[in-house]
Short mmCIF file of C-alpha atoms in Angstrom, two decimals:
data_model
loop_
_atom_site.label_atom_id
_atom_site.label_comp_id
_atom_site.label_asym_id
_atom_site.label_seq_id
_atom_site.Cartn_x
_atom_site.Cartn_y
_atom_site.Cartn_z
CA UNK A 1 -13.64 16.91 25.99
CA UNK A 2 -11.02 14.29 25.15
CA UNK A 3 -8.56 15.41 22.51
CA UNK A 4 -9.23 13.37 19.40
CA UNK A 5 -12.98 13.03 19.82
CA UNK A 6 -13.49 15.54 17.02
CA UNK A 7 -12.36 15.11 13.43
CA UNK A 8 -12.32 17.49 10.47
CA UNK A 9 -13.85 16.20 7.22
CA UNK A 10 -14.02 17.98 3.86
CA UNK A 11 -14.17 21.40 5.49
CA UNK A 12 -16.22 20.84 8.63
CA UNK A 13 -15.54 19.80 12.20
CA UNK A 14 -17.46 16.69 13.12
CA UNK A 15 -17.98 14.39 16.08
CA UNK A 16 -16.55 11.57 13.96
CA UNK A 17 -19.58 9.35 14.41
CA UNK A 18 -21.12 9.81 10.98
CA UNK A 19 -17.99 8.94 9.03
CA UNK A 20 -18.16 9.41 5.27
CA UNK A 21 -15.67 6.63 4.58
CA UNK A 22 -17.71 4.06 2.69
CA UNK A 23 -16.73 0.51 1.74
CA UNK A 24 -15.95 1.70 -1.81
CA UNK A 25 -13.59 4.47 -0.72
CA UNK A 26 -10.36 3.90 -2.62
CA UNK A 27 -8.34 4.95 0.41
CA UNK A 28 -9.82 1.92 2.15
CA UNK A 29 -9.99 -0.51 -0.76
CA UNK A 30 -6.70 0.25 -2.52
CA UNK A 31 -4.55 2.44 -0.27
CA UNK A 32 -5.17 5.11 -2.91
CA UNK A 33 -4.38 8.35 -1.16
CA UNK A 34 -1.80 10.33 0.78
CA UNK A 35 -1.23 11.49 4.31
CA UNK A 36 0.81 13.93 6.35
CA UNK A 37 1.64 13.67 10.05
CA UNK A 38 2.26 17.08 11.63
CA UNK A 39 3.35 18.37 15.01
CA UNK A 40 1.03 20.77 16.81
CA UNK A 41 3.40 22.54 19.19
CA UNK A 42 0.65 23.86 21.44
CA UNK A 43 0.46 27.12 19.50
CA UNK A 44 0.90 26.25 15.82
CA UNK A 45 1.61 23.46 13.34
CA UNK A 46 5.34 23.13 12.83
CA UNK A 47 6.43 23.26 9.16
CA UNK A 48 2.81 23.40 7.99
CA UNK A 49 3.80 25.06 4.71
CA UNK A 50 6.32 22.30 3.98
CA UNK A 51 3.70 19.63 4.73
CA UNK A 52 1.08 21.25 2.52
CA UNK A 53 3.61 21.73 -0.29
CA UNK A 54 4.62 18.06 -0.15
CA UNK A 55 0.97 16.97 -0.09
CA UNK A 56 0.17 19.11 -3.15
CA UNK A 57 3.28 17.89 -5.01
CA UNK A 58 2.51 14.24 -4.26
CA UNK A 59 -1.16 14.68 -5.11
CA UNK A 60 -0.25 16.17 -8.48
CA UNK A 61 2.04 13.21 -9.21
CA UNK A 62 -0.75 10.73 -8.42
CA UNK A 63 -3.45 12.69 -10.24
CA UNK A 64 -5.24 13.44 -6.95
CA UNK A 65 -6.98 16.71 -6.25
CA UNK A 66 -7.61 18.43 -2.95
CA UNK A 67 -11.36 19.03 -2.63
CA UNK A 68 -10.65 22.35 -0.90
CA UNK A 69 -8.16 25.21 -1.25
CA UNK A 70 -5.00 24.75 0.83
CA UNK A 71 -5.81 27.81 2.97
CA UNK A 72 -9.13 26.28 3.93
CA UNK A 73 -7.44 23.00 4.84
CA UNK A 74 -4.95 24.84 7.06
CA UNK A 75 -7.75 26.77 8.73
CA UNK A 76 -9.51 23.47 9.39
CA UNK A 77 -6.37 21.98 10.96
CA UNK A 78 -6.06 24.98 13.25
CA UNK A 79 -9.72 24.72 14.23
CA UNK A 80 -9.23 21.03 14.99
CA UNK A 81 -6.23 21.91 17.20
CA UNK A 82 -8.22 24.50 19.13
CA UNK A 83 -8.79 22.00 21.96
CA UNK A 84 -5.03 21.44 22.24
CA UNK A 85 -3.91 24.98 23.10
CA UNK A 86 -0.76 24.72 25.20
CA UNK A 87 -0.20 21.01 24.70
CA UNK A 88 1.61 19.08 22.00
CA UNK A 89 -0.42 16.95 19.63
CA UNK A 90 -0.04 14.94 16.45
CA UNK A 91 -2.28 15.95 13.56
CA UNK A 92 -2.84 13.50 10.76
CA UNK A 93 -4.21 14.78 7.45
CA UNK A 94 -5.45 12.06 5.08
CA UNK A 95 -6.39 12.64 1.43
CA UNK A 96 -8.22 9.73 -0.21
CA UNK A 97 -9.24 9.52 -3.86
CA UNK A 98 -12.71 8.77 -2.48
CA UNK A 99 -15.44 6.37 -3.53
CA UNK A 100 -15.09 4.74 -6.91
CA UNK A 101 -16.43 1.81 -8.91
CA UNK A 102 -14.92 -1.70 -8.67
CA UNK A 103 -11.40 -2.19 -10.04
CA UNK A 104 -8.10 -0.34 -10.07
CA UNK A 105 -8.88 2.14 -12.83
CA UNK A 106 -9.16 5.74 -11.68
CA UNK A 107 -12.58 6.99 -12.69
CA UNK A 108 -12.92 10.64 -13.59
CA UNK A 109 -15.98 10.93 -11.37
CA UNK A 110 -14.20 10.04 -8.14
CA UNK A 111 -14.57 12.80 -5.59
CA UNK A 112 -11.73 13.00 -3.08
CA UNK A 113 -12.09 13.02 0.67
CA UNK A 114 -9.87 14.92 3.08
CA UNK A 115 -9.89 14.09 6.78
CA UNK A 116 -7.85 15.35 9.71
CA UNK A 117 -7.56 13.71 13.12
CA UNK A 118 -5.65 14.81 16.19
CA UNK A 119 -4.14 12.81 19.06
CA UNK A 120 -2.12 13.72 22.14
CA UNK A 121 1.63 13.54 21.53
CA UNK A 122 4.33 13.11 24.16
CA UNK A 123 7.93 13.48 23.04
CA UNK A 124 9.82 10.26 23.69
CA UNK A 125 13.41 11.31 24.30
CA UNK A 126 15.02 7.93 24.99
CA UNK A 127 17.58 7.11 22.27
CA UNK A 128 16.25 4.56 19.81
CA UNK A 129 17.34 1.01 19.13
CA UNK A 130 17.42 0.29 15.41
CA UNK A 131 17.28 -3.15 13.82
CA UNK A 132 17.85 -3.93 10.17
CA UNK A 133 14.86 -5.70 8.63
CA UNK A 134 14.51 -7.88 5.55
CA UNK A 135 11.61 -5.99 3.93
CA UNK A 136 12.83 -3.54 1.28
CA UNK A 137 11.56 -0.14 0.13
CA UNK A 138 10.43 -0.29 -3.51
CA UNK A 139 12.76 2.41 -4.91
CA UNK A 140 11.16 4.53 -7.61
CA UNK A 141 7.64 3.17 -7.06
CA UNK A 142 4.81 5.42 -5.81
CA UNK A 143 4.69 3.50 -2.50
CA UNK A 144 8.23 4.67 -1.70
CA UNK A 145 8.31 8.05 -3.43
CA UNK A 146 5.17 9.41 -1.79
CA UNK A 147 3.61 9.20 1.65
CA UNK A 148 0.71 7.10 0.42
CA UNK A 149 -1.91 5.13 2.32
CA UNK A 150 -0.26 1.93 1.00
CA UNK A 151 1.88 1.38 4.09
CA UNK A 152 1.85 -2.38 4.59
CA UNK A 153 5.58 -2.84 3.86
CA UNK A 154 6.67 -0.31 6.50
CA UNK A 155 4.04 -1.63 8.92
CA UNK A 156 5.26 -5.22 8.69
CA UNK A 157 8.89 -4.04 8.69
CA UNK A 158 8.26 -2.40 12.08
CA UNK A 159 6.75 -5.66 13.37
CA UNK A 160 9.87 -7.47 12.16
CA UNK A 161 12.08 -4.95 13.98
CA UNK A 162 10.05 -5.23 17.19
CA UNK A 163 10.25 -9.04 17.06
CA UNK A 164 14.05 -8.64 16.93
CA UNK A 165 14.02 -6.23 19.90
CA UNK A 166 14.22 -2.91 18.05
CA UNK A 167 12.10 0.23 18.39
CA UNK A 168 12.42 1.08 14.69
CA UNK A 169 13.41 -0.98 11.66
CA UNK A 170 16.12 0.11 9.23
CA UNK A 171 14.92 -0.59 5.70
CA UNK A 172 17.19 -0.98 2.71
CA UNK A 173 15.92 0.04 -0.69
CA UNK A 174 15.74 -2.29 -3.66
CA UNK A 175 18.83 -0.48 -5.01
CA UNK A 176 20.79 -2.16 -2.21
CA UNK A 177 21.49 0.89 -0.06
CA UNK A 178 20.00 2.05 3.24
CA UNK A 179 16.69 3.87 2.60
CA UNK A 180 15.19 4.97 5.93
CA UNK A 181 13.77 3.81 9.22
CA UNK A 182 10.26 2.40 9.32
CA UNK A 183 8.68 5.76 10.24
CA UNK A 184 11.59 8.21 10.07
CA UNK A 185 14.45 9.34 7.89
CA UNK A 186 17.92 8.32 8.97
CA UNK A 187 21.09 10.39 9.28
CA UNK A 188 24.54 8.90 9.84
CA UNK A 189 27.82 10.60 10.75
CA UNK A 190 30.51 8.67 8.90
CA UNK A 191 34.16 9.72 8.55
CA UNK A 192 33.31 13.32 9.32
CA UNK A 193 30.43 13.57 6.85
CA UNK A 194 26.77 13.89 7.88
CA UNK A 195 24.82 11.80 5.41
CA UNK A 196 21.26 10.77 4.60
CA UNK A 197 19.99 8.30 1.98
CA UNK A 198 18.77 9.70 -1.33
CA UNK A 199 15.17 9.53 -2.51
CA UNK A 200 16.43 7.33 -5.37
CA UNK A 201 17.52 4.77 -2.77
CA UNK A 202 14.07 4.65 -1.19
CA UNK A 203 14.10 7.52 1.33
CA UNK A 204 10.88 9.44 1.69
CA UNK A 205 11.39 13.16 1.10
CA UNK A 206 10.85 13.92 4.79
CA UNK A 207 10.08 17.43 6.01
CA UNK A 208 12.82 17.65 8.67
CA UNK A 209 15.26 15.92 6.30
CA UNK A 210 14.41 18.56 3.68
CA UNK A 211 15.05 21.39 6.14
CA UNK A 212 18.46 19.95 7.06
CA UNK A 213 19.41 19.45 3.41
CA UNK A 214 18.33 22.99 2.56
CA UNK A 215 20.42 24.32 5.45
CA UNK A 216 23.45 22.45 4.10
CA UNK A 217 23.84 20.51 7.35
CA UNK A 218 23.50 17.07 5.78
CA UNK A 219 24.09 15.68 2.31
CA UNK A 220 22.62 12.81 0.33
CA UNK A 221 24.77 9.75 -0.17
CA UNK A 222 24.47 6.05 -0.96
CA UNK A 223 24.90 4.38 2.44
CA UNK A 224 25.85 0.72 2.35
CA UNK A 225 25.87 -1.94 5.06
CA UNK A 226 29.54 -1.32 5.86
CA UNK A 227 28.99 2.41 6.40
CA UNK A 228 25.99 1.64 8.60
CA UNK A 229 28.10 -0.82 10.61
CA UNK A 230 30.94 1.67 11.06
CA UNK A 231 29.18 5.03 11.39
CA UNK A 232 30.05 7.14 14.44
CA UNK A 233 26.63 8.54 15.21
CA UNK A 234 23.11 8.14 13.93
CA UNK A 235 19.90 10.16 14.17
CA UNK A 236 16.29 9.68 13.18
CA UNK A 237 14.19 12.54 11.87
CA UNK A 238 10.50 12.98 11.33
CA UNK A 239 7.89 15.68 11.85
CA UNK A 240 7.00 14.51 15.37
CA UNK A 241 10.36 13.62 16.88
CA UNK A 242 12.31 16.32 15.08
CA UNK A 243 15.83 14.97 15.55
CA UNK A 244 16.03 11.81 17.63
CA UNK A 245 19.12 10.15 19.03
CA UNK A 246 20.00 6.56 18.22
CA UNK A 247 21.44 4.34 20.96
CA UNK A 248 22.18 1.16 19.01
CA UNK A 249 22.17 -0.19 15.48
CA UNK A 250 21.78 -3.97 15.29
CA UNK A 251 23.09 -4.24 18.83
CA UNK A 252 26.15 -2.01 18.32
CA UNK A 253 26.20 0.87 20.81
CA UNK A 254 26.78 4.33 19.34
CA UNK A 255 28.31 7.20 21.23
CA UNK A 256 25.86 10.07 21.72
CA UNK A 257 26.83 13.38 20.14
CA UNK A 258 24.92 16.20 21.77
CA UNK A 259 26.85 18.89 19.91
CA UNK A 260 25.90 17.50 16.53
CA UNK A 261 22.29 16.88 17.57
CA UNK A 262 22.13 20.47 18.84
CA UNK A 263 23.62 21.84 15.62
CA UNK A 264 21.07 19.95 13.51
CA UNK A 265 18.27 20.98 15.87
CA UNK A 266 19.07 24.65 15.44
CA UNK A 267 18.06 24.43 11.79
CA UNK A 268 14.56 23.54 12.94
CA UNK A 269 14.19 26.49 15.30
CA UNK A 270 13.38 28.92 12.53
CA UNK A 271 9.85 27.56 12.20
CA UNK B 1 -33.20 -3.19 -5.78
CA UNK B 2 -29.94 -2.29 -7.50
CA UNK B 3 -27.27 -4.92 -7.09
CA UNK B 4 -24.60 -3.48 -4.84
CA UNK B 5 -26.86 -1.36 -2.68
CA UNK B 6 -26.41 -3.85 0.15
CA UNK B 7 -23.15 -4.71 1.85
CA UNK B 8 -22.22 -7.36 4.39
CA UNK B 9 -20.31 -6.20 7.47
CA UNK B 10 -18.95 -8.34 10.32
CA UNK B 11 -21.72 -10.90 9.95
CA UNK B 12 -24.76 -8.85 9.00
CA UNK B 13 -26.31 -7.54 5.80
CA UNK B 14 -26.59 -3.78 5.83
CA UNK B 15 -27.82 -0.98 3.64
CA UNK B 16 -24.28 0.40 3.60
CA UNK B 17 -25.29 3.80 4.89
CA UNK B 18 -24.07 3.43 8.47
CA UNK B 19 -20.56 2.35 7.56
CA UNK B 20 -18.33 1.29 10.44
CA UNK B 21 -15.12 2.41 8.67
CA UNK B 22 -13.84 5.19 10.89
CA UNK B 23 -11.00 7.63 10.19
CA UNK B 24 -8.70 5.52 12.42
CA UNK B 25 -9.38 2.26 10.61
CA UNK B 26 -5.97 0.88 9.65
CA UNK B 27 -7.33 -0.36 6.34
CA UNK B 28 -7.98 3.29 5.51
CA UNK B 29 -4.98 4.90 7.22
CA UNK B 30 -2.25 2.37 6.36
CA UNK B 31 -3.56 -0.07 3.75
CA UNK B 32 -3.34 -2.61 6.58
CA UNK B 33 -5.58 -5.43 5.44
CA UNK B 34 -6.33 -7.94 2.71
CA UNK B 35 -8.93 -8.52 0.05
CA UNK B 36 -10.26 -11.16 -2.29
CA UNK B 37 -12.16 -10.58 -5.52
CA UNK B 38 -14.44 -13.50 -6.39
CA UNK B 39 -16.72 -14.44 -9.26
CA UNK B 40 -20.36 -15.11 -8.49
CA UNK B 41 -21.43 -17.27 -11.44
CA UNK B 42 -25.14 -16.69 -10.90
CA UNK B 43 -25.46 -19.80 -8.75
CA UNK B 44 -22.30 -20.00 -6.62
CA UNK B 45 -18.94 -18.38 -5.89
CA UNK B 46 -16.30 -19.93 -8.11
CA UNK B 47 -13.25 -21.26 -6.23
CA UNK B 48 -14.59 -19.96 -2.93
CA UNK B 49 -12.56 -22.50 -0.94
CA UNK B 50 -9.35 -21.40 -2.68
CA UNK B 51 -10.14 -17.75 -1.96
CA UNK B 52 -10.88 -18.38 1.70
CA UNK B 53 -7.76 -20.52 2.07
CA UNK B 54 -5.59 -17.77 0.56
CA UNK B 55 -7.22 -15.15 2.77
CA UNK B 56 -6.58 -17.24 5.91
CA UNK B 57 -2.98 -17.99 4.88
CA UNK B 58 -2.24 -14.33 4.14
CA UNK B 59 -3.97 -13.18 7.32
CA UNK B 60 -1.86 -15.56 9.38
CA UNK B 61 1.31 -14.19 7.76
CA UNK B 62 0.31 -10.60 8.59
CA UNK B 63 -0.90 -11.42 12.11
CA UNK B 64 -4.48 -10.59 11.13
CA UNK B 65 -7.47 -12.48 12.46
CA UNK B 66 -10.86 -13.01 10.90
CA UNK B 67 -13.50 -11.75 13.33
CA UNK B 68 -15.82 -14.60 12.29
CA UNK B 69 -15.46 -18.29 11.42
CA UNK B 70 -14.86 -18.93 7.71
CA UNK B 71 -18.17 -20.79 7.35
CA UNK B 72 -20.03 -17.74 8.61
CA UNK B 73 -18.15 -15.50 6.16
CA UNK B 74 -19.08 -17.80 3.28
CA UNK B 75 -22.71 -17.85 4.38
CA UNK B 76 -22.62 -14.05 4.44
CA UNK B 77 -21.21 -13.89 0.91
CA UNK B 78 -23.97 -16.18 -0.33
CA UNK B 79 -26.62 -14.07 1.42
CA UNK B 80 -25.14 -10.96 -0.21
CA UNK B 81 -25.32 -12.67 -3.62
CA UNK B 82 -28.96 -13.60 -3.13
CA UNK B 83 -30.05 -10.61 -5.25
CA UNK B 84 -27.83 -11.83 -8.11
CA UNK B 85 -29.41 -15.23 -8.78
CA UNK B 86 -28.91 -16.05 -12.44
CA UNK B 87 -26.53 -13.19 -13.20
CA UNK B 88 -22.76 -12.89 -12.89
CA UNK B 89 -21.34 -10.57 -10.27
CA UNK B 90 -18.05 -9.65 -8.66
CA UNK B 91 -17.85 -10.06 -4.90
CA UNK B 92 -15.13 -8.24 -3.02
CA UNK B 93 -14.27 -9.38 0.51
CA UNK B 94 -12.13 -6.93 2.49
CA UNK B 95 -10.46 -7.70 5.83
CA UNK B 96 -9.05 -4.67 7.65
CA UNK B 97 -7.07 -4.76 10.87
CA UNK B 98 -9.65 -2.25 12.12
CA UNK B 99 -9.39 0.89 14.21
CA UNK B 100 -6.16 1.47 16.06
CA UNK B 101 -4.22 4.23 17.81
CA UNK B 102 -1.89 6.61 15.91
CA UNK B 103 1.27 5.16 14.41
CA UNK B 104 2.34 2.02 12.56
CA UNK B 105 2.63 -0.31 15.52
CA UNK B 106 0.01 -3.06 15.60
CA UNK B 107 -1.84 -2.76 18.89
CA UNK B 108 -3.08 -5.95 20.48
CA UNK B 109 -6.47 -4.35 21.05
CA UNK B 110 -7.23 -3.77 17.37
CA UNK B 111 -10.48 -5.47 16.38
CA UNK B 112 -10.64 -6.45 12.72
CA UNK B 113 -13.40 -5.56 10.30
CA UNK B 114 -14.61 -7.75 7.47
CA UNK B 115 -16.75 -6.29 4.69
CA UNK B 116 -18.15 -7.73 1.48
CA UNK B 117 -19.54 -5.78 -1.44
CA UNK B 118 -21.04 -6.99 -4.71
CA UNK B 119 -21.17 -5.40 -8.15
CA UNK B 120 -22.53 -6.51 -11.51
CA UNK B 121 -19.89 -8.19 -13.68
CA UNK B 122 -19.94 -8.54 -17.45
CA UNK B 123 -17.27 -10.75 -19.00
CA UNK B 124 -15.13 -8.69 -21.38
CA UNK B 125 -13.98 -11.13 -24.05
CA UNK B 126 -11.97 -8.82 -26.29
CA UNK B 127 -8.28 -9.84 -26.29
CA UNK B 128 -6.19 -7.49 -24.14
CA UNK B 129 -3.47 -5.05 -25.09
CA UNK B 130 -0.56 -5.22 -22.66
CA UNK B 131 2.00 -2.49 -22.11
CA UNK B 132 5.17 -2.80 -20.07
CA UNK B 133 5.32 -0.19 -17.32
CA UNK B 134 8.21 1.24 -15.31
CA UNK B 135 6.76 0.60 -11.84
CA UNK B 136 8.11 -2.61 -10.31
CA UNK B 137 6.60 -5.18 -7.95
CA UNK B 138 8.49 -5.26 -4.64
CA UNK B 139 9.54 -8.93 -4.68
CA UNK B 140 9.46 -10.57 -1.27
CA UNK B 141 7.70 -7.65 0.44
CA UNK B 142 4.19 -8.06 1.92
CA UNK B 143 2.78 -5.68 -0.71
CA UNK B 144 3.73 -8.17 -3.45
CA UNK B 145 3.39 -11.47 -1.60
CA UNK B 146 -0.15 -10.87 -0.37
CA UNK B 147 -3.29 -9.30 -1.79
CA UNK B 148 -3.15 -6.39 0.63
CA UNK B 149 -5.03 -3.10 0.67
CA UNK B 150 -1.71 -1.36 -0.17
CA UNK B 151 -2.33 -1.26 -3.90
CA UNK B 152 -0.95 2.11 -4.98
CA UNK B 153 1.90 0.65 -7.09
CA UNK B 154 -0.42 -1.51 -9.19
CA UNK B 155 -2.97 1.32 -9.38
CA UNK B 156 -0.45 3.81 -10.76
CA UNK B 157 1.08 1.12 -12.98
CA UNK B 158 -2.33 0.67 -14.62
CA UNK B 159 -2.57 4.45 -15.17
CA UNK B 160 0.87 4.34 -16.80
CA UNK B 161 -0.25 1.50 -19.06
CA UNK B 162 -3.47 3.31 -20.03
CA UNK B 163 -1.50 6.47 -20.83
CA UNK B 164 0.57 4.36 -23.24
CA UNK B 165 -2.55 2.87 -24.84
CA UNK B 166 -2.72 -0.46 -22.99
CA UNK B 167 -5.62 -2.12 -21.18
CA UNK B 168 -3.32 -3.74 -18.61
CA UNK B 169 0.25 -3.02 -17.54
CA UNK B 170 2.94 -5.68 -17.44
CA UNK B 171 4.97 -5.24 -14.27
CA UNK B 172 8.48 -6.53 -13.76
CA UNK B 173 9.58 -7.52 -10.30
CA UNK B 174 12.56 -5.99 -8.53
CA UNK B 175 14.42 -9.25 -9.29
CA UNK B 176 14.42 -8.15 -12.94
CA UNK B 177 11.96 -10.67 -14.33
CA UNK B 178 8.34 -10.34 -15.42
CA UNK B 179 6.03 -10.52 -12.37
CA UNK B 180 2.42 -10.12 -13.50
CA UNK B 181 -0.10 -7.82 -15.12
CA UNK B 182 -1.54 -4.95 -13.06
CA UNK B 183 -4.61 -6.95 -12.00
CA UNK B 184 -3.96 -10.43 -13.35
CA UNK B 185 -1.36 -13.16 -13.53
CA UNK B 186 0.36 -13.68 -16.85
CA UNK B 187 1.03 -16.87 -18.80
CA UNK B 188 3.30 -17.06 -21.84
CA UNK B 189 3.77 -19.85 -24.35
CA UNK B 190 7.46 -19.80 -25.25
CA UNK B 191 9.32 -22.45 -27.26
CA UNK B 192 6.66 -25.03 -26.52
CA UNK B 193 6.55 -24.41 -22.77
CA UNK B 194 3.62 -22.79 -20.97
CA UNK B 195 5.14 -20.57 -18.30
CA UNK B 196 4.12 -18.20 -15.54
CA UNK B 197 6.30 -15.99 -13.29
CA UNK B 198 7.21 -17.31 -9.84
CA UNK B 199 6.00 -15.72 -6.62
CA UNK B 200 9.68 -14.97 -5.86
CA UNK B 201 9.72 -12.74 -8.96
CA UNK B 202 6.72 -10.74 -7.77
CA UNK B 203 3.72 -12.73 -8.99
CA UNK B 204 0.74 -12.85 -6.68
CA UNK B 205 -0.26 -16.43 -5.89
CA UNK B 206 -3.44 -16.11 -7.98
CA UNK B 207 -6.32 -18.54 -7.63
CA UNK B 208 -6.65 -19.45 -11.33
CA UNK B 209 -2.86 -19.56 -11.65
CA UNK B 210 -2.77 -21.96 -8.69
CA UNK B 211 -5.36 -24.22 -10.30
CA UNK B 212 -3.38 -24.36 -13.56
CA UNK B 213 -0.13 -25.10 -11.71
CA UNK B 214 -1.80 -27.83 -9.67
CA UNK B 215 -3.18 -29.36 -12.87
CA UNK B 216 0.34 -29.42 -14.33
CA UNK B 217 -0.75 -27.27 -17.29
CA UNK B 218 1.70 -24.44 -16.63
CA UNK B 219 5.03 -24.21 -14.85
CA UNK B 220 6.84 -21.44 -13.01
CA UNK B 221 9.83 -19.87 -14.72
CA UNK B 222 11.90 -16.69 -14.70
CA UNK B 223 10.60 -14.77 -17.72
CA UNK B 224 12.89 -12.07 -19.03
CA UNK B 225 12.30 -9.24 -21.48
CA UNK B 226 13.58 -11.30 -24.41
CA UNK B 227 11.18 -14.16 -23.67
CA UNK B 228 8.32 -11.68 -23.36
CA UNK B 229 9.30 -10.14 -26.69
CA UNK B 230 9.47 -13.51 -28.46
CA UNK B 231 6.70 -15.54 -26.83
CA UNK B 232 4.15 -17.16 -29.16
CA UNK B 233 1.03 -16.63 -27.10
CA UNK B 234 0.08 -14.92 -23.90
CA UNK B 235 -2.87 -15.14 -21.50
CA UNK B 236 -4.04 -13.28 -18.44
CA UNK B 237 -5.68 -15.04 -15.52
CA UNK B 238 -7.63 -13.83 -12.56
CA UNK B 239 -10.71 -14.85 -10.63
CA UNK B 240 -13.08 -12.74 -12.75
CA UNK B 241 -11.76 -13.21 -16.28
CA UNK B 242 -10.65 -16.81 -15.78
CA UNK B 243 -8.35 -17.15 -18.77
CA UNK B 244 -8.17 -14.10 -21.00
CA UNK B 245 -6.59 -13.82 -24.42
CA UNK B 246 -3.89 -11.26 -25.16
CA UNK B 247 -3.90 -9.47 -28.50
CA UNK B 248 -0.69 -7.45 -28.26
CA UNK B 249 2.33 -6.98 -26.02
CA UNK B 250 3.98 -3.57 -26.38
CA UNK B 251 2.44 -3.24 -29.84
CA UNK B 252 3.52 -6.66 -31.09
CA UNK B 253 0.53 -8.69 -32.32
CA UNK B 254 0.27 -12.23 -30.97
CA UNK B 255 -1.48 -15.06 -32.78
CA UNK B 256 -4.53 -16.32 -30.89
CA UNK B 257 -4.42 -19.94 -29.79
CA UNK B 258 -7.91 -21.19 -29.09
CA UNK B 259 -6.77 -24.78 -28.55
CA UNK B 260 -4.39 -23.80 -25.79
CA UNK B 261 -6.88 -21.40 -24.20
CA UNK B 262 -9.47 -24.17 -24.28
CA UNK B 263 -7.09 -26.68 -22.72
CA UNK B 264 -6.24 -24.28 -19.90
CA UNK B 265 -9.92 -23.42 -19.45
CA UNK B 266 -10.85 -27.06 -18.97
CA UNK B 267 -8.85 -27.12 -15.74
CA UNK B 268 -11.24 -24.52 -14.36
CA UNK B 269 -14.40 -26.45 -15.17
CA UNK B 270 -14.09 -28.74 -12.19
CA UNK B 271 -15.28 -26.00 -9.84
#
């Protein structure tokens, strides 16, 4: 059976043919929901507790409720990954506010939908080429603070980066400082400090980023265009790539730093 | 048959039970699509050409394609409205980029999905209470420039407004000026001028707003907090309400101005 032919919906594994996503689902109509992308290592979901904690925290902030207890969701994710024993895979967990009447207003009667899908994942170790894009992250707004289904700005920012020859876009926040890459957090080594943009400047509170902050290996800072243009090294982090090397920023070649990458990577080995 | 029990999908009327929106549909996973909300007057769709033109223009900007010719889409909308002869209804047309592989990147193979739904609509003539909210419109970004499915900022802004006692939120743009209401454009009468925020300041290029601009009845201007706090009259516009009166802004009572509302409304009578 091809990995990804099954999905998990509201507590049950399914062949994915009889989808419950209707045309009035607010995830579809209004981007009204959240998601998590997780790495299945072949034996377990890396940082699953961190992912579930972030999902619950974000859901609470948006007035969304999980239709099932967290333990049941985690059991469902593991059941979904049962076909991927011994191989890496990407699991996506999507929480939508569910079907609702016309209009923006959140109706009390809306019943949320939770869906998980799985896809093969191959680590891509080639250092990344980053390109600054014009589209900004909306600092302080739900679309930037939480990993919501409203992803059009990052999506089009990636297209802008690709059109300019990059693999990932670097997005500034509306505060004027670097926020993140289009689908990863960003870390820069600048004058001996290992820095990452603050949530206030538009960074998503990424799981790997959070681990590195908690380990004291990186610190939050406002990163401006000059710092980006003069940093010594740069890394991308997200749940799938872990810590990824960056080859160039806007065409400027960066020296690799395997020692630093290794030091940061060690903080992720505990899970 | 209850109005709204049928939907129109990719060229055919359907009972809505066998929905083609799968868990990998980018409208659902990433808010990657567009929508239009239109007024069915009981006999025809008001401003249908304006709506279709905006949809096509926005789709071109986002690299989205309609899976059907515009004429066929319009015929489908009319067929959907056939059950609503003689009564007003709201038609929502949603264009999603369709199912795609994992990740943000727009795959060439994605085949778009176009869906229309219809719901009863009752005009709500009571003047509105507007409340300024903290969530900003991301000026210049796709989420603010186009009517995309990535609507979480406006959705949560409306919740913020309702929590403060308002019917609609007033959103500022990240440029620092008033942008729009949470689901309407805004017009203010200030020192004898009839003004509306510019697209550059986060306003959506609304259909009614566009008609009033084209008729020379309103003009674009940067509207700051002081102007909002001292304006004489205020109106909301969108495709469903047309021109709506505003009773209060942040608790300040505004005098109604039936003459002005009537004058603006006349510009809409030609369609």
